[in-house]
């Protein structure tokens, strides 16, 4: 079996709710993402429970603070045994370098968030940022790679250009994935799972198309089928 590319976003209000789905999934099929919603309610115990069950966990807390604080938070994430952790590229080069040093080479994969996939050009203009989301992503990804990040979170639309610009092993983590039949929700820059993998995505972050489906296991299986 090839390495699973799907990361299921466990955007639930409690660990028991998340386990309702997790209990039915073999860890060989996907990774799991714990984000702000579940972590703020259930804390590190949510992460350690999933790690103990054999899952590789992406701790998606998007750290963004002064370098010292982010470095210490990344150390804490490393101690939890997570597989991947992320920080905001917009925290700047020194913040990313401090995180790199804290995590070391043996720790979790360290990923930089570029531009949230819910943001469009008009949102960036309002925030005073120059260029389209795509332009800003490319700029931030260049700084992220120079600062020693293992990869970036980006929208599927930016994969092709990032694959041209960045080193071969640079990881591209893509949310904003919608199976052909699913709705857009608040995601603006989307692609289907197969399109994103064909374009060069390393890992697909998929939340509501699975977690909010009437039958989440069927939804996961359908996406796996789409990827084969
Ligand atoms: O439900 P949906 O598939 O839109 O979930 C996408 C997940 O990816 C959410 O957990 C969201 O927090 C996360 N994410 C994102 N855009 C980013 C980074 C993370 O949508 N740039």
mmCIF file of N, CA and C in Angstrom, residues 84-174:
data_model
loop_
_atom_site.group_PDB
_atom_site.id
_atom_site.type_symbol
_atom_site.label_atom_id
_atom_site.label_comp_id
_atom_site.label_asym_id
_atom_site.label_seq_id
_atom_site.Cartn_x
_atom_site.Cartn_y
_atom_site.Cartn_z
ATOM 1 N N UNK A 84 3.506 16.011 12.560
ATOM 2 C CA UNK A 84 3.636 17.273 11.818
ATOM 3 C C UNK A 84 3.093 18.413 12.684
ATOM 4 N N UNK A 85 3.718 19.586 12.563
ATOM 5 C CA UNK A 85 3.242 20.760 13.304
ATOM 6 C C UNK A 85 3.398 21.961 12.376
ATOM 7 N N UNK A 86 2.562 22.983 12.569
ATOM 8 C CA UNK A 86 2.693 24.131 11.676
ATOM 9 C C UNK A 86 2.754 25.465 12.403
ATOM 10 N N UNK A 87 3.342 26.433 11.687
ATOM 11 C CA UNK A 87 3.495 27.795 12.189
ATOM 12 C C UNK A 87 3.177 28.733 11.019
ATOM 13 N N UNK A 88 2.923 30.004 11.305
ATOM 14 C CA UNK A 88 2.600 30.952 10.228
ATOM 15 C C UNK A 88 3.870 31.509 9.602
ATOM 16 N N UNK A 89 3.998 31.396 8.297
ATOM 17 C CA UNK A 89 5.140 32.020 7.612
ATOM 18 C C UNK A 89 5.152 33.521 7.874
ATOM 19 N N UNK A 90 3.969 34.099 8.080
ATOM 20 C CA UNK A 90 3.897 35.546 8.300
ATOM 21 C C UNK A 90 4.501 35.959 9.643
ATOM 22 N N UNK A 91 4.886 34.979 10.477
ATOM 23 C CA UNK A 91 5.632 35.284 11.700
ATOM 24 C C UNK A 91 7.062 35.691 11.395
ATOM 25 N N UNK A 92 7.491 35.467 10.161
ATOM 26 C CA UNK A 92 8.799 35.945 9.732
ATOM 27 C C UNK A 92 9.914 34.920 9.829
ATOM 28 N N UNK A 93 11.014 35.255 9.184
ATOM 29 C CA UNK A 93 12.134 34.326 9.067
ATOM 30 C C UNK A 93 12.716 33.931 10.431
ATOM 31 N N UNK A 94 12.914 34.926 11.303
ATOM 32 C CA UNK A 94 13.546 34.584 12.589
ATOM 33 C C UNK A 94 12.652 33.665 13.424
ATOM 34 N N UNK A 95 11.343 33.872 13.333
ATOM 35 C CA UNK A 95 10.423 32.984 14.060
ATOM 36 C C UNK A 95 10.520 31.562 13.507
ATOM 37 N N UNK A 96 10.552 31.451 12.183
ATOM 38 C CA UNK A 96 10.631 30.113 11.576
ATOM 39 C C UNK A 96 11.958 29.435 11.912
ATOM 40 N N UNK A 97 13.047 30.203 11.892
ATOM 41 C CA UNK A 97 14.356 29.614 12.216
ATOM 42 C C UNK A 97 14.403 29.135 13.670
ATOM 43 N N UNK A 98 13.776 29.895 14.559
ATOM 44 C CA UNK A 98 13.752 29.494 15.974
ATOM 45 C C UNK A 98 12.955 28.195 16.128
ATOM 46 N N UNK A 99 11.860 28.079 15.383
ATOM 47 C CA UNK A 99 11.050 26.857 15.431
ATOM 48 C C UNK A 99 11.862 25.676 14.891
ATOM 49 N N UNK A 100 12.587 25.911 13.803
ATOM 50 C CA UNK A 100 13.414 24.849 13.198
ATOM 51 C C UNK A 100 14.419 24.321 14.210
ATOM 52 N N UNK A 101 15.068 25.246 14.897
ATOM 53 C CA UNK A 101 16.086 24.838 15.857
ATOM 54 C C UNK A 101 15.445 24.056 17.009
ATOM 55 N N UNK A 102 14.262 24.481 17.435
ATOM 56 C CA UNK A 102 13.589 23.825 18.561
ATOM 57 C C UNK A 102 13.175 22.395 18.205
ATOM 58 N N UNK A 103 12.698 22.203 16.994
ATOM 59 C CA UNK A 103 12.185 20.891 16.582
ATOM 60 C C UNK A 103 13.330 19.933 16.227
ATOM 61 N N UNK A 104 14.422 20.480 15.700
ATOM 62 C CA UNK A 104 15.555 19.639 15.323
ATOM 63 C C UNK A 104 15.250 18.794 14.104
ATOM 64 N N UNK A 105 16.144 17.865 13.803
ATOM 65 C CA UNK A 105 15.975 17.049 12.595
ATOM 66 C C UNK A 105 15.145 15.792 12.852
ATOM 67 N N UNK A 106 15.043 15.392 14.122
ATOM 68 C CA UNK A 106 14.342 14.145 14.450
ATOM 69 C C UNK A 106 12.869 14.380 14.809
ATOM 70 N N UNK A 107 12.504 15.629 15.048
ATOM 71 C CA UNK A 107 11.158 15.949 15.516
ATOM 72 C C UNK A 107 10.131 15.900 14.401
ATOM 73 N N UNK A 108 8.939 16.474 14.669
ATOM 74 C CA UNK A 108 7.885 16.464 13.651
ATOM 75 C C UNK A 108 8.281 17.270 12.417
ATOM 76 N N UNK A 109 7.613 16.982 11.301
ATOM 77 C CA UNK A 109 7.798 17.811 10.118
ATOM 78 C C UNK A 109 7.258 19.196 10.440
ATOM 79 N N UNK A 110 8.027 20.195 10.047
ATOM 80 C CA UNK A 110 7.700 21.575 10.393
ATOM 81 C C UNK A 110 7.215 22.301 9.139
ATOM 82 N N UNK A 111 5.967 22.731 9.195
ATOM 83 C CA UNK A 111 5.291 23.255 8.006
ATOM 84 C C UNK A 111 4.871 24.704 8.243
ATOM 85 N N UNK A 112 5.023 25.535 7.235
ATOM 86 C CA UNK A 112 4.612 26.938 7.351
ATOM 87 C C UNK A 112 3.281 27.158 6.629
ATOM 88 N N UNK A 113 2.373 27.868 7.295
ATOM 89 C CA UNK A 113 1.121 28.275 6.660
ATOM 90 C C UNK A 113 1.425 29.521 5.834
ATOM 91 N N UNK A 114 0.966 29.546 4.606
ATOM 92 C CA UNK A 114 1.221 30.724 3.767
ATOM 93 C C UNK A 114 0.023 31.668 3.848
ATOM 94 N N UNK A 115 -0.962 31.482 2.966
ATOM 95 C CA UNK A 115 -2.175 32.305 2.989
ATOM 96 C C UNK A 115 -3.353 31.360 3.192
ATOM 97 N N UNK A 116 -4.206 31.653 4.158
ATOM 98 C CA UNK A 116 -5.354 30.780 4.413
ATOM 99 C C UNK A 116 -6.177 30.621 3.132
ATOM 100 N N UNK A 117 -6.634 29.410 2.905
ATOM 101 C CA UNK A 117 -7.348 29.136 1.651
ATOM 102 C C UNK A 117 -8.716 29.807 1.608
ATOM 103 N N UNK A 118 -9.169 30.361 2.724
ATOM 104 C CA UNK A 118 -10.451 31.073 2.729
ATOM 105 C C UNK A 118 -10.293 32.521 2.250
ATOM 106 N N UNK A 119 -9.051 32.998 2.076
ATOM 107 C CA UNK A 119 -8.823 34.394 1.704
ATOM 108 C C UNK A 119 -8.741 34.569 0.196
ATOM 109 N N UNK A 120 -9.414 35.613 -0.295
ATOM 110 C CA UNK A 120 -9.317 35.977 -1.706
ATOM 111 C C UNK A 120 -8.562 37.288 -1.852
ATOM 112 N N UNK A 121 -8.381 37.721 -3.098
ATOM 113 C CA UNK A 121 -7.620 38.948 -3.364
ATOM 114 C C UNK A 121 -8.186 40.146 -2.612
ATOM 115 N N UNK A 122 -9.540 40.244 -2.588
ATOM 116 C CA UNK A 122 -10.148 41.420 -1.927
ATOM 117 C C UNK A 122 -9.849 41.425 -0.428
ATOM 118 N N UNK A 123 -9.738 40.241 0.170
ATOM 119 C CA UNK A 123 -9.384 40.167 1.594
ATOM 120 C C UNK A 123 -7.952 40.666 1.809
ATOM 121 N N UNK A 124 -7.039 40.254 0.916
ATOM 122 C CA UNK A 124 -5.635 40.661 1.062
ATOM 123 C C UNK A 124 -5.484 42.160 0.854
ATOM 124 N N UNK A 125 -6.227 42.723 -0.112
ATOM 125 C CA UNK A 125 -6.185 44.172 -0.350
ATOM 126 C C UNK A 125 -6.603 44.903 0.919
ATOM 127 N N UNK A 126 -7.689 44.429 1.530
ATOM 128 C CA UNK A 126 -8.182 45.070 2.751
ATOM 129 C C UNK A 126 -7.130 45.026 3.861
ATOM 130 N N UNK A 127 -6.309 43.958 3.864
ATOM 131 C CA UNK A 127 -5.267 43.811 4.889
ATOM 132 C C UNK A 127 -3.973 44.521 4.493
ATOM 133 N N UNK A 128 -3.986 45.156 3.333
ATOM 134 C CA UNK A 128 -2.804 45.899 2.901
ATOM 135 C C UNK A 128 -1.707 45.028 2.321
ATOM 136 N N UNK A 129 -2.067 43.798 1.888
ATOM 137 C CA UNK A 129 -1.045 42.922 1.315
ATOM 138 C C UNK A 129 -1.025 43.065 -0.201
ATOM 139 N N UNK A 130 0.186 43.126 -0.741
ATOM 140 C CA UNK A 130 0.366 43.393 -2.165
ATOM 141 C C UNK A 130 0.361 42.092 -2.966
ATOM 142 N N UNK A 131 -0.492 42.052 -4.001
ATOM 143 C CA UNK A 131 -0.499 40.903 -4.904
ATOM 144 C C UNK A 131 -1.690 39.993 -4.651
ATOM 145 N N UNK A 132 -1.849 39.026 -5.541
ATOM 146 C CA UNK A 132 -2.923 38.042 -5.407
ATOM 147 C C UNK A 132 -2.529 37.036 -4.341
ATOM 148 N N UNK A 133 -3.486 36.217 -3.846
ATOM 149 C CA UNK A 133 -3.103 35.162 -2.898
ATOM 150 C C UNK A 133 -1.973 34.304 -3.452
ATOM 151 N N UNK A 134 -2.033 33.986 -4.737
ATOM 152 C CA UNK A 134 -0.984 33.159 -5.350
ATOM 153 C C UNK A 134 0.385 33.795 -5.239
ATOM 154 N N UNK A 135 0.454 35.099 -5.525
ATOM 155 C CA UNK A 135 1.739 35.822 -5.439
ATOM 156 C C UNK A 135 2.279 35.782 -4.011
ATOM 157 N N UNK A 136 1.387 36.026 -3.052
ATOM 158 C CA UNK A 136 1.824 36.086 -1.646
ATOM 159 C C UNK A 136 2.290 34.700 -1.194
ATOM 160 N N UNK A 137 1.582 33.653 -1.623
ATOM 161 C CA UNK A 137 1.982 32.285 -1.266
ATOM 162 C C UNK A 137 3.390 31.989 -1.772
ATOM 163 N N UNK A 138 3.670 32.344 -3.022
ATOM 164 C CA UNK A 138 4.991 32.053 -3.598
ATOM 165 C C UNK A 138 6.089 32.786 -2.833
ATOM 166 N N UNK A 139 5.808 34.029 -2.469
ATOM 167 C CA UNK A 139 6.783 34.823 -1.725
ATOM 168 C C UNK A 139 7.047 34.200 -0.355
ATOM 169 N N UNK A 140 5.970 33.859 0.352
ATOM 170 C CA UNK A 140 6.117 33.298 1.699
ATOM 171 C C UNK A 140 6.784 31.923 1.658
ATOM 172 N N UNK A 141 6.486 31.145 0.626
ATOM 173 C CA UNK A 141 7.076 29.804 0.528
ATOM 174 C C UNK A 141 8.583 29.884 0.316
ATOM 175 N N UNK A 142 9.025 30.888 -0.422
ATOM 176 C CA UNK A 142 10.468 31.054 -0.645
ATOM 177 C C UNK A 142 11.161 31.358 0.685
ATOM 178 N N UNK A 143 10.573 32.232 1.483
ATOM 179 C CA UNK A 143 11.158 32.553 2.788
ATOM 180 C C UNK A 143 11.119 31.322 3.689
ATOM 181 N N UNK A 144 10.005 30.582 3.632
ATOM 182 C CA UNK A 144 9.843 29.391 4.479
ATOM 183 C C UNK A 144 10.922 28.353 4.171
ATOM 184 N N UNK A 145 11.181 28.125 2.887
ATOM 185 C CA UNK A 145 12.204 27.131 2.543
ATOM 186 C C UNK A 145 13.581 27.609 3.004
ATOM 187 N N UNK A 146 13.853 28.903 2.802
ATOM 188 C CA UNK A 146 15.149 29.460 3.223
ATOM 189 C C UNK A 146 15.324 29.354 4.737
ATOM 190 N N UNK A 147 14.208 29.401 5.476
ATOM 191 C CA UNK A 147 14.272 29.340 6.941
ATOM 192 C C UNK A 147 14.283 27.894 7.446
ATOM 193 N N UNK A 148 14.306 26.927 6.520
ATOM 194 C CA UNK A 148 14.455 25.530 6.927
ATOM 195 C C UNK A 148 13.160 24.774 7.148
ATOM 196 N N UNK A 149 12.033 25.328 6.672
ATOM 197 C CA UNK A 149 10.761 24.599 6.819
ATOM 198 C C UNK A 149 10.769 23.361 5.914
ATOM 199 N N UNK A 150 10.037 22.325 6.331
ATOM 200 C CA UNK A 150 9.944 21.104 5.515
ATOM 201 C C UNK A 150 8.925 21.252 4.399
ATOM 202 N N UNK A 151 8.089 22.279 4.485
ATOM 203 C CA UNK A 151 7.086 22.469 3.446
ATOM 204 C C UNK A 151 6.140 23.577 3.840
ATOM 205 N N UNK A 152 5.098 23.752 3.044
ATOM 206 C CA UNK A 152 4.102 24.793 3.329
ATOM 207 C C UNK A 152 2.692 24.241 3.167
ATOM 208 N N UNK A 153 1.754 24.941 3.814
ATOM 209 C CA UNK A 153 0.337 24.736 3.535
ATOM 210 C C UNK A 153 -0.012 25.721 2.432
ATOM 211 N N UNK A 154 -0.656 25.247 1.385
ATOM 212 C CA UNK A 154 -1.025 26.149 0.296
ATOM 213 C C UNK A 154 -2.336 25.668 -0.308
ATOM 214 N N UNK A 155 -2.938 26.516 -1.133
ATOM 215 C CA UNK A 155 -4.150 26.077 -1.813
ATOM 216 C C UNK A 155 -3.741 25.231 -3.021
ATOM 217 N N UNK A 156 -4.624 24.330 -3.451
ATOM 218 C CA UNK A 156 -4.304 23.495 -4.605
ATOM 219 C C UNK A 156 -3.911 24.302 -5.833
ATOM 220 N N UNK A 157 -4.441 25.513 -5.958
ATOM 221 C CA UNK A 157 -4.151 26.349 -7.137
ATOM 222 C C UNK A 157 -2.681 26.735 -7.218
ATOM 223 N N UNK A 158 -1.973 26.722 -6.103
ATOM 224 C CA UNK A 158 -0.576 27.166 -6.113
ATOM 225 C C UNK A 158 0.414 26.022 -6.252
ATOM 226 N N UNK A 159 -0.088 24.770 -6.275
ATOM 227 C CA UNK A 159 0.819 23.621 -6.275
ATOM 228 C C UNK A 159 1.774 23.651 -7.470
ATOM 229 N N UNK A 160 1.218 23.837 -8.659
ATOM 230 C CA UNK A 160 2.033 23.700 -9.875
ATOM 231 C C UNK A 160 3.219 24.665 -9.847
ATOM 232 N N UNK A 161 2.972 25.932 -9.533
ATOM 233 C CA UNK A 161 4.061 26.913 -9.540
ATOM 234 C C UNK A 161 5.055 26.640 -8.411
ATOM 235 N N UNK A 162 4.538 26.205 -7.230
ATOM 236 C CA UNK A 162 5.455 25.890 -6.124
ATOM 237 C C UNK A 162 6.335 24.700 -6.476
ATOM 238 N N UNK A 163 5.778 23.727 -7.185
ATOM 239 C CA UNK A 163 6.584 22.570 -7.602
ATOM 240 C C UNK A 163 7.714 23.010 -8.520
ATOM 241 N N UNK A 164 7.454 24.026 -9.349
ATOM 242 C CA UNK A 164 8.506 24.545 -10.227
ATOM 243 C C UNK A 164 9.572 25.311 -9.434
ATOM 244 N N UNK A 165 9.134 26.054 -8.426
ATOM 245 C CA UNK A 165 10.052 26.977 -7.746
ATOM 246 C C UNK A 165 10.833 26.362 -6.589
ATOM 247 N N UNK A 166 10.229 25.420 -5.879
ATOM 248 C CA UNK A 166 10.841 24.931 -4.641
ATOM 249 C C UNK A 166 11.560 23.596 -4.871
ATOM 250 N N UNK A 167 12.385 23.191 -3.890
ATOM 251 C CA UNK A 167 13.163 21.951 -3.992
ATOM 252 C C UNK A 167 12.231 20.740 -4.103
ATOM 253 N N UNK A 168 12.757 19.660 -4.669
ATOM 254 C CA UNK A 168 11.936 18.473 -4.960
ATOM 255 C C UNK A 168 11.258 17.902 -3.712
ATOM 256 N N UNK A 169 11.966 17.838 -2.602
ATOM 257 C CA UNK A 169 11.385 17.201 -1.413
ATOM 258 C C UNK A 169 10.510 18.118 -0.565
ATOM 259 N N UNK A 170 10.334 19.357 -0.991
ATOM 260 C CA UNK A 170 9.554 20.336 -0.212
ATOM 261 C C UNK A 170 8.092 19.884 -0.179
ATOM 262 N N UNK A 171 7.540 19.761 1.030
ATOM 263 C CA UNK A 171 6.181 19.217 1.164
ATOM 264 C C UNK A 171 5.126 20.291 0.893
ATOM 265 N N UNK A 172 4.121 19.907 0.141
ATOM 266 C CA UNK A 172 2.995 20.803 -0.123
ATOM 267 C C UNK A 172 1.747 20.174 0.484
ATOM 268 N N UNK A 173 1.223 20.828 1.519
ATOM 269 C CA UNK A 173 0.057 20.329 2.239
ATOM 270 C C UNK A 173 -1.135 21.159 1.768
ATOM 271 N N UNK A 174 -2.148 20.503 1.228
ATOM 272 C CA UNK A 174 -3.240 21.279 0.634
ATOM 273 C C UNK A 174 -4.599 20.991 1.252
#
